[in-house]
Tab-separated table of C-alpha atoms in Angstrom:
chain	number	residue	atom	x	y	z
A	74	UNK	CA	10.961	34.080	42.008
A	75	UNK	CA	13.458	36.639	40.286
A	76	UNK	CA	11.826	39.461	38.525
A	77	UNK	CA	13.467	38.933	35.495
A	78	UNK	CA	12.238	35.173	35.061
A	79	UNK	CA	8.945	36.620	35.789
A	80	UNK	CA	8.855	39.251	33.209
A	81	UNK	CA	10.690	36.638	30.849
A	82	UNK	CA	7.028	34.287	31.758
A	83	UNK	CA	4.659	37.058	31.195
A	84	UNK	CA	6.593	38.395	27.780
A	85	UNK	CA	6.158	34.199	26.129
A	86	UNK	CA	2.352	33.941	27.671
A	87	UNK	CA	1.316	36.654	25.505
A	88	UNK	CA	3.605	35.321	22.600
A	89	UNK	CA	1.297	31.918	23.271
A	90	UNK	CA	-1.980	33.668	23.236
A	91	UNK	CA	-0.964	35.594	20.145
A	92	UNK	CA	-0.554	32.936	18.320
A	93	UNK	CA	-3.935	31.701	18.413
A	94	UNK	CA	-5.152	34.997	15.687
A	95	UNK	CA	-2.433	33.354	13.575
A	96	UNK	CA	-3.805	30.389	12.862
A	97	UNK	CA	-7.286	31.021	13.318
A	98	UNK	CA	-7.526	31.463	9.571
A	99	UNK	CA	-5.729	28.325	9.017
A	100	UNK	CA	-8.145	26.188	11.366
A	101	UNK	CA	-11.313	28.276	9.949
A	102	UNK	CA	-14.086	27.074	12.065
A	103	UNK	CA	-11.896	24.451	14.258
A	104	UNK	CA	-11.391	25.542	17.880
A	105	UNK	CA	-10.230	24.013	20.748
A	106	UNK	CA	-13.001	22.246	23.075
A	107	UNK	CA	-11.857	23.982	26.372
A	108	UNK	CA	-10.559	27.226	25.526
A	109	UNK	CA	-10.536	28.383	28.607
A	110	UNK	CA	-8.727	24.903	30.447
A	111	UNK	CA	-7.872	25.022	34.296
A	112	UNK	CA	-5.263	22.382	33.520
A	113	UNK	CA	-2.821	22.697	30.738
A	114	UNK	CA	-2.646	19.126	29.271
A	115	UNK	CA	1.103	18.969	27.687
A	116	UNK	CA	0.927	15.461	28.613
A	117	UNK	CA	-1.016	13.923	25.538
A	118	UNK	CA	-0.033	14.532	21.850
A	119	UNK	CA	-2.984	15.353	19.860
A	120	UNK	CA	-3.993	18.048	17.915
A	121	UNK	CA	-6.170	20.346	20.230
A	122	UNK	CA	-8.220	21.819	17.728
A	123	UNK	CA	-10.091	18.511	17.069
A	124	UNK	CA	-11.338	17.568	13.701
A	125	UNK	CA	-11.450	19.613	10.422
A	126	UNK	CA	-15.007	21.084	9.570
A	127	UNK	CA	-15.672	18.492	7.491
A	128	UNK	CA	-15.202	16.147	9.628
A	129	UNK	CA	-17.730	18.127	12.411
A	130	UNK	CA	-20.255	17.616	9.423
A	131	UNK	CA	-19.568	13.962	9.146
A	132	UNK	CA	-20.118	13.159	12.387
A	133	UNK	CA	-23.062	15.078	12.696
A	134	UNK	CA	-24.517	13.752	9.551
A	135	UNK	CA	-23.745	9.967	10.773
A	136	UNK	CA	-26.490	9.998	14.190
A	137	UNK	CA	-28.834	8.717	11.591
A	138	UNK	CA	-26.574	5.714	11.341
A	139	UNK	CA	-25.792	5.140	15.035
A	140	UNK	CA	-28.522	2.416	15.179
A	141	UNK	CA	-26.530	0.425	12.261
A	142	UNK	CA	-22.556	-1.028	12.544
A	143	UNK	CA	-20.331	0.000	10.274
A	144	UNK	CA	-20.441	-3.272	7.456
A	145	UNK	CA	-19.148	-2.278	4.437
A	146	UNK	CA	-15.722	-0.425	5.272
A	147	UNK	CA	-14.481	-0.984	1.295
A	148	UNK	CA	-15.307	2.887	0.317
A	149	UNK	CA	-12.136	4.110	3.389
A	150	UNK	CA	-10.105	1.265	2.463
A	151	UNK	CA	-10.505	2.093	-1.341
A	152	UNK	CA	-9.439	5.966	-0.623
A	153	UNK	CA	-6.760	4.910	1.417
A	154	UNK	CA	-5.067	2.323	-1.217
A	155	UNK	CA	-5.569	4.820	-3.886
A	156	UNK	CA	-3.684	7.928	-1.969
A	157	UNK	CA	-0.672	5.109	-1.378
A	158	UNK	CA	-1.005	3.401	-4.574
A	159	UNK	CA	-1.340	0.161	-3.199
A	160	UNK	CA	-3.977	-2.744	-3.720
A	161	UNK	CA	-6.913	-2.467	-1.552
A	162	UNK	CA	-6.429	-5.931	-0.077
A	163	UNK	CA	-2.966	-4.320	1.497
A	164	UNK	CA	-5.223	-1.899	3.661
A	165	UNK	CA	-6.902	-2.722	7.128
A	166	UNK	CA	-8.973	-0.849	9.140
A	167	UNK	CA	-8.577	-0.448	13.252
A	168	UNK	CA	-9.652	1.144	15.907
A	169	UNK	CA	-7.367	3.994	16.031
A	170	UNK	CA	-3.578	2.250	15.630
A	171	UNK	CA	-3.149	1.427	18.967
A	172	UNK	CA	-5.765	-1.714	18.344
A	173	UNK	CA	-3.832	-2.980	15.451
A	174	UNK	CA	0.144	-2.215	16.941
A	175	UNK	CA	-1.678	-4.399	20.049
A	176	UNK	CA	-3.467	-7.267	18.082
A	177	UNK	CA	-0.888	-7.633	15.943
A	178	UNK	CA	2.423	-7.641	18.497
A	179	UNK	CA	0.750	-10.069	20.502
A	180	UNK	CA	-0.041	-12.184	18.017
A	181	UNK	CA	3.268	-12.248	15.588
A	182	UNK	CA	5.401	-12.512	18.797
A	183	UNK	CA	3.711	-15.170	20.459
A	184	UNK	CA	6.114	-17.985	21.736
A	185	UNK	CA	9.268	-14.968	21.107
A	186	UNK	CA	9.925	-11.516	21.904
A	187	UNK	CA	9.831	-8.217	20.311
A	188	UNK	CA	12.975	-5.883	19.996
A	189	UNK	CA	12.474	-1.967	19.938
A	190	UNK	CA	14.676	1.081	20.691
A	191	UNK	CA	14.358	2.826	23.857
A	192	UNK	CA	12.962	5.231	24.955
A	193	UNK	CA	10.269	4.776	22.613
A	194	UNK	CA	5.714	4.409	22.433
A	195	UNK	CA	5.467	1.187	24.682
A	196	UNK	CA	1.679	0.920	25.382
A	197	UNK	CA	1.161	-1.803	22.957
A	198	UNK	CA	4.556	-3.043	24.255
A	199	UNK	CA	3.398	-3.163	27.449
A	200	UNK	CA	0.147	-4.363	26.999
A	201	UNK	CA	2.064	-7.612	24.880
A	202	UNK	CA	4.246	-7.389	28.226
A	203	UNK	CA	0.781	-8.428	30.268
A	204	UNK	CA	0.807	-11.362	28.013
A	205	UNK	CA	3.852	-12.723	28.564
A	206	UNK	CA	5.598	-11.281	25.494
A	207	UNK	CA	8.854	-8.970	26.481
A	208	UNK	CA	10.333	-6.641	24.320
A	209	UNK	CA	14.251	-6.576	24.568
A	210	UNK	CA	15.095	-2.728	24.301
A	211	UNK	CA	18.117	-1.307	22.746
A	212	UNK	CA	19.142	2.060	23.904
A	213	UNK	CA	19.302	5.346	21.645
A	214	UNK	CA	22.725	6.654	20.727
A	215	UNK	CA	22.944	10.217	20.614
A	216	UNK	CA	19.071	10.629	20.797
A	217	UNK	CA	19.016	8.523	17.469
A	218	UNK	CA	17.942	4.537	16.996
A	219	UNK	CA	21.147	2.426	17.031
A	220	UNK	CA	20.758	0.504	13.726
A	221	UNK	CA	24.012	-1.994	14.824
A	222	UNK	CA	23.125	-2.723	18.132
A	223	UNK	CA	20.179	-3.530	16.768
A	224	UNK	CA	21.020	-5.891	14.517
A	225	UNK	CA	23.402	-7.208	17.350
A	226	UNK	CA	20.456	-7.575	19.424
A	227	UNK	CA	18.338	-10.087	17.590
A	228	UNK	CA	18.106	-13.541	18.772
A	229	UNK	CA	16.399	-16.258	17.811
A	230	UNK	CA	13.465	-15.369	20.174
A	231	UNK	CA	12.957	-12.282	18.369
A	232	UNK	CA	9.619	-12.459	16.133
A	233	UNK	CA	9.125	-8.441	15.518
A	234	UNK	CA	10.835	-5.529	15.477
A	235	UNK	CA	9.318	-2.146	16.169
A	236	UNK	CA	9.778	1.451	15.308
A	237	UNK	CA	8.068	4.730	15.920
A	238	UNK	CA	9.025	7.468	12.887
A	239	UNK	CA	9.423	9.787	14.287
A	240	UNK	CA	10.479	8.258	17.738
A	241	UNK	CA	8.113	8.973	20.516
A	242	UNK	CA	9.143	10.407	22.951
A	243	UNK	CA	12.337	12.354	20.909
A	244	UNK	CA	10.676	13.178	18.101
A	245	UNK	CA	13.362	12.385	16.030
A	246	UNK	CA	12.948	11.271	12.461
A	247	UNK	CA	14.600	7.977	12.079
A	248	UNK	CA	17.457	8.061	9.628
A	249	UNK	CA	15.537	7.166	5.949
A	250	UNK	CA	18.091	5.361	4.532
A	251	UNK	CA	19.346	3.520	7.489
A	252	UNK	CA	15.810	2.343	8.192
A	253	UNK	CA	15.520	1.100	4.827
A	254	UNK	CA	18.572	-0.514	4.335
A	255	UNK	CA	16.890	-2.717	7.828
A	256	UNK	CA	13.876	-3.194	7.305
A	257	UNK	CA	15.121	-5.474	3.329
A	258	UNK	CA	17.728	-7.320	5.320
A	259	UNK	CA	15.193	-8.451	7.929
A	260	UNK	CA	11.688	-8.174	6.938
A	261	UNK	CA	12.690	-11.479	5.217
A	262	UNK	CA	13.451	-13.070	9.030
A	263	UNK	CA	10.498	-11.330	10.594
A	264	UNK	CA	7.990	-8.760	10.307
A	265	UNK	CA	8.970	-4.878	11.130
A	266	UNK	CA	6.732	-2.851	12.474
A	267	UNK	CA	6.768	0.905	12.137
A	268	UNK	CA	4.275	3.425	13.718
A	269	UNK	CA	3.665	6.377	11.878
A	270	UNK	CA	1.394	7.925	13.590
A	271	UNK	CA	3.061	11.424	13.201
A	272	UNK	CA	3.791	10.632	9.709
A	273	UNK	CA	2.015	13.759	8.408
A	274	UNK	CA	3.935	16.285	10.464
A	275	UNK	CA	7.600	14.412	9.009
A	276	UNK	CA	9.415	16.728	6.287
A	277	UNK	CA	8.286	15.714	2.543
A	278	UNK	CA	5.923	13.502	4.301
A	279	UNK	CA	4.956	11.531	1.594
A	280	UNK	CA	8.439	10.063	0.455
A	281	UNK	CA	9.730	9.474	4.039
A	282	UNK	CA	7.052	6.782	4.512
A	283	UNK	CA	8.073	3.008	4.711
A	284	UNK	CA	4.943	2.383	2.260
A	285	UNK	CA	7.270	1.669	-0.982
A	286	UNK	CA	8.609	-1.624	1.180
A	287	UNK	CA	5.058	-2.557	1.314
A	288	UNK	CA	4.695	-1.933	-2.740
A	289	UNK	CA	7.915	-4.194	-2.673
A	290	UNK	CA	6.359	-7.265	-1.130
A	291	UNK	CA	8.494	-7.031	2.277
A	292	UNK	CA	6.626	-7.693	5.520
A	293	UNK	CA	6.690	-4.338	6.587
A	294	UNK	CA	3.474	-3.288	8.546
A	295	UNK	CA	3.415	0.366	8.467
A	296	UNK	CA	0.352	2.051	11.197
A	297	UNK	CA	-1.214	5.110	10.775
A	298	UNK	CA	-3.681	7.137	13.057
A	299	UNK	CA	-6.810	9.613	12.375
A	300	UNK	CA	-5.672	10.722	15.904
A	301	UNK	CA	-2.992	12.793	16.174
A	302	UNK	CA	-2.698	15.672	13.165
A	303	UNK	CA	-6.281	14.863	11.962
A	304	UNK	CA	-7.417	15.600	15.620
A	305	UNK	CA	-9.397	12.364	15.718
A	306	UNK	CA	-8.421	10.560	18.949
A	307	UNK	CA	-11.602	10.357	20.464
A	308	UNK	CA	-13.819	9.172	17.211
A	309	UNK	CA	-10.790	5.700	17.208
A	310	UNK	CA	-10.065	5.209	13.453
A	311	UNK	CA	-6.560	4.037	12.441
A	312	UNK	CA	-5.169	1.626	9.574
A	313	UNK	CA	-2.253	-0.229	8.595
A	314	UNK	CA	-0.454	-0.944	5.348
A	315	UNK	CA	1.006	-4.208	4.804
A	316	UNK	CA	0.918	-7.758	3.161
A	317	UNK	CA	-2.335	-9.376	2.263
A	318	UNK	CA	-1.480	-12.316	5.131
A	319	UNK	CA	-1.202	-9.334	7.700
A	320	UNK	CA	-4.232	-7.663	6.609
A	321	UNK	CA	-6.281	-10.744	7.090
A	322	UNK	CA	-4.419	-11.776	10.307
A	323	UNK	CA	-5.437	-8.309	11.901
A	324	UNK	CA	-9.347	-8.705	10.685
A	325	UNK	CA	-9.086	-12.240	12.428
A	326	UNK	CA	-7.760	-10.507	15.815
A	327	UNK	CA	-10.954	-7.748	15.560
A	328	UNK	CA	-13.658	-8.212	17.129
A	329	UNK	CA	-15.683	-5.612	16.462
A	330	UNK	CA	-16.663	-3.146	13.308
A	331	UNK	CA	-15.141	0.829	12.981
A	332	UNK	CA	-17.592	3.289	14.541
A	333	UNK	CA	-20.093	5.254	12.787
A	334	UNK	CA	-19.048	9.089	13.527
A	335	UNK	CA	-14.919	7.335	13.112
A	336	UNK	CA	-15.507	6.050	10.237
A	337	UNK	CA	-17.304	9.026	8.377
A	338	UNK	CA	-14.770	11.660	9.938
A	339	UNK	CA	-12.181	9.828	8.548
A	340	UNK	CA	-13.835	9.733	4.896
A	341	UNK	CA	-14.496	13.252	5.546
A	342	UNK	CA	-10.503	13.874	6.652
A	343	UNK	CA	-8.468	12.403	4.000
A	344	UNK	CA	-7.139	14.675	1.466
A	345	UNK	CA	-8.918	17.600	3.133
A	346	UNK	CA	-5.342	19.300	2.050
A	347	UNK	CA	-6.213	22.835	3.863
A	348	UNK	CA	-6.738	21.525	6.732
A	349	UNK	CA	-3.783	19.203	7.230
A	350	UNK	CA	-1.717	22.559	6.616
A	351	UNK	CA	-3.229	24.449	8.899
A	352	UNK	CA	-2.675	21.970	11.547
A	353	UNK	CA	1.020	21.322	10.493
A	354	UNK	CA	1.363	25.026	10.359
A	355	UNK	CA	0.008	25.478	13.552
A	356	UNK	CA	1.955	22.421	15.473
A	357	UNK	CA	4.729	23.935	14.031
A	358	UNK	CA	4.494	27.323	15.538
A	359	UNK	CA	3.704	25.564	18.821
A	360	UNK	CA	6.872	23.494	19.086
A	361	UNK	CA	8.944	27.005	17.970
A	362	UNK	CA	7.306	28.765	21.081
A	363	UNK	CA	8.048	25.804	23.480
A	364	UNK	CA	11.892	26.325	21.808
A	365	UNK	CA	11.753	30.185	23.034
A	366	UNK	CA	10.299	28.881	26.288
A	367	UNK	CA	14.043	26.256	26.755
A	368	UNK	CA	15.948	29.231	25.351
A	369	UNK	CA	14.636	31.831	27.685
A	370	UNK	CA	15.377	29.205	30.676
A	371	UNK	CA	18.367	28.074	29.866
A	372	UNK	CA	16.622	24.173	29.130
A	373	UNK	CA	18.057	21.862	26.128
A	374	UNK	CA	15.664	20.170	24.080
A	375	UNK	CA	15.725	18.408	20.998
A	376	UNK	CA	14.271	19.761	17.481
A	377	UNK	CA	11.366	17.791	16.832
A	378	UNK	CA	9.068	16.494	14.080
A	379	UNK	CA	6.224	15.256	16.580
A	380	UNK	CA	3.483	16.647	17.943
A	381	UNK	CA	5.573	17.096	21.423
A	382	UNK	CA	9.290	18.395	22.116
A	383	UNK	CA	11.608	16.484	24.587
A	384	UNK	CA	12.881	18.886	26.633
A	385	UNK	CA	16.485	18.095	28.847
A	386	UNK	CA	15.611	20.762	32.232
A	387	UNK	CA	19.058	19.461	33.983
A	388	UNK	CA	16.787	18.506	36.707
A	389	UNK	CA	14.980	15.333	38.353
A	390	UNK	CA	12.328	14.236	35.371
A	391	UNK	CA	9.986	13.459	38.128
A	392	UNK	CA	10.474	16.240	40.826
A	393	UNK	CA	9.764	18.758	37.494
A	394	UNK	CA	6.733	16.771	36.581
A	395	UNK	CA	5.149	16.826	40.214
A	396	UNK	CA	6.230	20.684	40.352
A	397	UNK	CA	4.269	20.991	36.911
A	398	UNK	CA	1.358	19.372	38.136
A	399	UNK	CA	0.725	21.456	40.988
A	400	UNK	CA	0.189	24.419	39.228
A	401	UNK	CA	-1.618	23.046	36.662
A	402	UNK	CA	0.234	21.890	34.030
A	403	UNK	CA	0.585	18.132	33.296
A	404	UNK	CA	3.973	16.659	31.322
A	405	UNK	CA	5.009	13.467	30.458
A	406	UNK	CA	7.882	10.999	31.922
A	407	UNK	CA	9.825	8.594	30.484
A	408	UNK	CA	11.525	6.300	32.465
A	409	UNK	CA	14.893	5.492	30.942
A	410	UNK	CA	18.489	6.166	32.698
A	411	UNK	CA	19.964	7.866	29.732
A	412	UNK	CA	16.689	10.588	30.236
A	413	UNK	CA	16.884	11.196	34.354
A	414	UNK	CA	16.109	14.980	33.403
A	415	UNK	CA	14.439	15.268	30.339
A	416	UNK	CA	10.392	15.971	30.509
A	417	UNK	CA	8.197	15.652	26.991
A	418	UNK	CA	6.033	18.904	26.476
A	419	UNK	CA	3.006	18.227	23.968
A	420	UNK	CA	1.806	20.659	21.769
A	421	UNK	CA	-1.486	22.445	22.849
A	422	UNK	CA	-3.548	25.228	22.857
A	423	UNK	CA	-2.043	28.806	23.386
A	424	UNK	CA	-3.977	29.004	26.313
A	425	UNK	CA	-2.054	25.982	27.836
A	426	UNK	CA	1.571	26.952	26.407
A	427	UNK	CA	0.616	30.617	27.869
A	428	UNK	CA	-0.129	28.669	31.253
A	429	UNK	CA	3.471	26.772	31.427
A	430	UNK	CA	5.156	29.545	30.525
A	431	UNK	CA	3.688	31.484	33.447
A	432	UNK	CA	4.368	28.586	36.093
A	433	UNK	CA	7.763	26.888	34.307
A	434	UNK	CA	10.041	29.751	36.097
A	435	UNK	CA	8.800	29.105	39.495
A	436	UNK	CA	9.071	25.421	39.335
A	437	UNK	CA	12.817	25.796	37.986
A	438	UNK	CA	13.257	27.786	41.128
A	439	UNK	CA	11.580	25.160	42.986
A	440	UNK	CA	12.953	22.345	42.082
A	441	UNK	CA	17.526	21.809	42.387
A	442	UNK	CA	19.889	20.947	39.251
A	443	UNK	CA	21.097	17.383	39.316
């Protein structure tokens, strides 16, 4: 390995572990689970700090419950409808989104197909896929969702369309306008779907949403997640937003009730203000340090909005991955022929960032250009 690229590692690591006094404040008694990993996991795209304090309390405070199912989920649901000043009969509860995006895909596109952009979150798609229902994919252009070829690619097989905002694994925000402008001219034909599980982390959050559709009437089923910002994944509490029909089509699909600890950390969660900006804040910093890390190695990459950052390193996706992975740090993949080099680095702990960017200059050594 050159010496330069070495001191170049050693000079970001100790940028990464910096960064942890800066947002200690910010996370007040958060921390990481394993702050002292042997693997760097850049491969999920959670919040590594876990749940605010509040929510620590909640679940603690619910082991009294544990004997008892969750019944009565009307007091979440009411929050919820009242912070997106919608009726409470729009609001369902899941287990984490992933349940609903599943239950519902499978069931609206029985007997059809679903269309989605590509690359894009598939593990609902796929799991629809198992089930006999395809999804007919419709490249990105220029990193960004392809609004006429889209449109060009319904068919009368197609019984949903799907969208993550922002895209997974890009983490481009979908163009506002251009996504409303689809979702009126075909929610009347067929349900759209969007995802927003990184909804919190999208600039002025709170008007970017596709909620207002819902307000509208329009079979728009927007998804949200306890799991990502909120640093929930583990606890499973999601919910969607959408038409009374689809609300009570997605409580006929469940078969089982929220969990106890879920579904008091999620109480606990919502409109805990401090701590959602102190976990943007921080995700923020981390996606600006894996930016210094592409700069510093000559990598592209493209600004994101997500809790990850696609990064282009002008080499074999997979060969980079496996080169990772040896030394500890895990990435993610995406197959897709328009990505052949590009890699998807998930925020983390400044322990883990501090670990790729001591091994990333060896395995660019390692591994040739394309």
């Amino acid at each position: 390995m050159k010496r330069r690229s070495l001191l170049r590692g050693s000079a970001l690591a100790l940028t990464t572990l910096t960064a942890q006094k800066t947002v200690s404040s910010a996370f007040a008694q958060s921390a990481p689970v394993d702050n002292n990993p042997k693997r760097a996991r850049l491969e999920v795209t959670e919040n590594p700090y876990g749940p605010a304090p509040a929510a620590r309390r909640a679940v603690a405070e619910s082991v009294p419950y544990a004997p008892y199912y969750v019944e009565d989920e009307s007091e979440l649901r009411k929050r919820i409808a009242g912070k997106e000043n919608l009726a409470d009969e729009l609001i369902a509860l899941s287990n984490g989104s992933l349940d609903a995006l599943s239950l519902l895909t499978c069931d609206i596109a029985r007997g059809g197909c679903v269309l989605a952009p590509h690359p894009t979150y598939v593990t609902h798609l796929n799991y629809a896929q198992r089930r006999g229902i395809p999804t007919n994919f419709v490249p990105l252009r220029d990193h960004q969702i392809d609004f006429d070829a889209m449109r060009k690619a319904i068919t009368t097989e197609t019984r949903l369309v799907y969208f993550c905002n922002p895209n997974n694994p890009t983490g481009q925000m979908i163009d506002h306008d251009a996504l409303i402008d689809f979702c009126r001219d075909m929610a009347p034909r067929f349900p759209v779907m969007i995802d927003e599980a990184y909804y919190e982390l999208l600039p002025d959050y709170q008007r970017m949403t596709m909620v207002p559709l819902v307000r509208e009437g329009l079979d728009v089923i927007v998804t949200r997640t306890f799991s990502k910002v909120y640093g929930m994944a583990g606890l499973r509490i999601g919910y969607i937003l959408a038409q009374s029909p689809r609300v009570k089509q997605l409580y006929s699909l469940t078969t089982t009730s929220r969990n106890q600890p879920g579904y008091r950390a999620a109480l606990a969660s919502l409109g805990d203000e401090a701590y959602l900006k102190g976990a943007v804040t921080y995700l923020t910093q981390c996606r600006e340090i894996i930016y210094r890390l592409c700069h510093a190695h000559g990598l592209g990459y493209l600004p994101s909005v997500g809790t990850f950052v696609y990064v282009d390193t002008h080499r074999p996706a997979t060969a980079m991955q496996d080169g990772l992975a040896r030394y500890g740090v895990d990435v993610r993949v995406f197959a897709d022929k328009q990505y052949e080099s590009w890699i998807r680095i998930g925020t983390a702990t400044p322990r883990e960032i501090a670990m790729l960017a001591k091994v990333l200059p060896q395995v660019i050594e390692e591994v040739p250009l394309l």
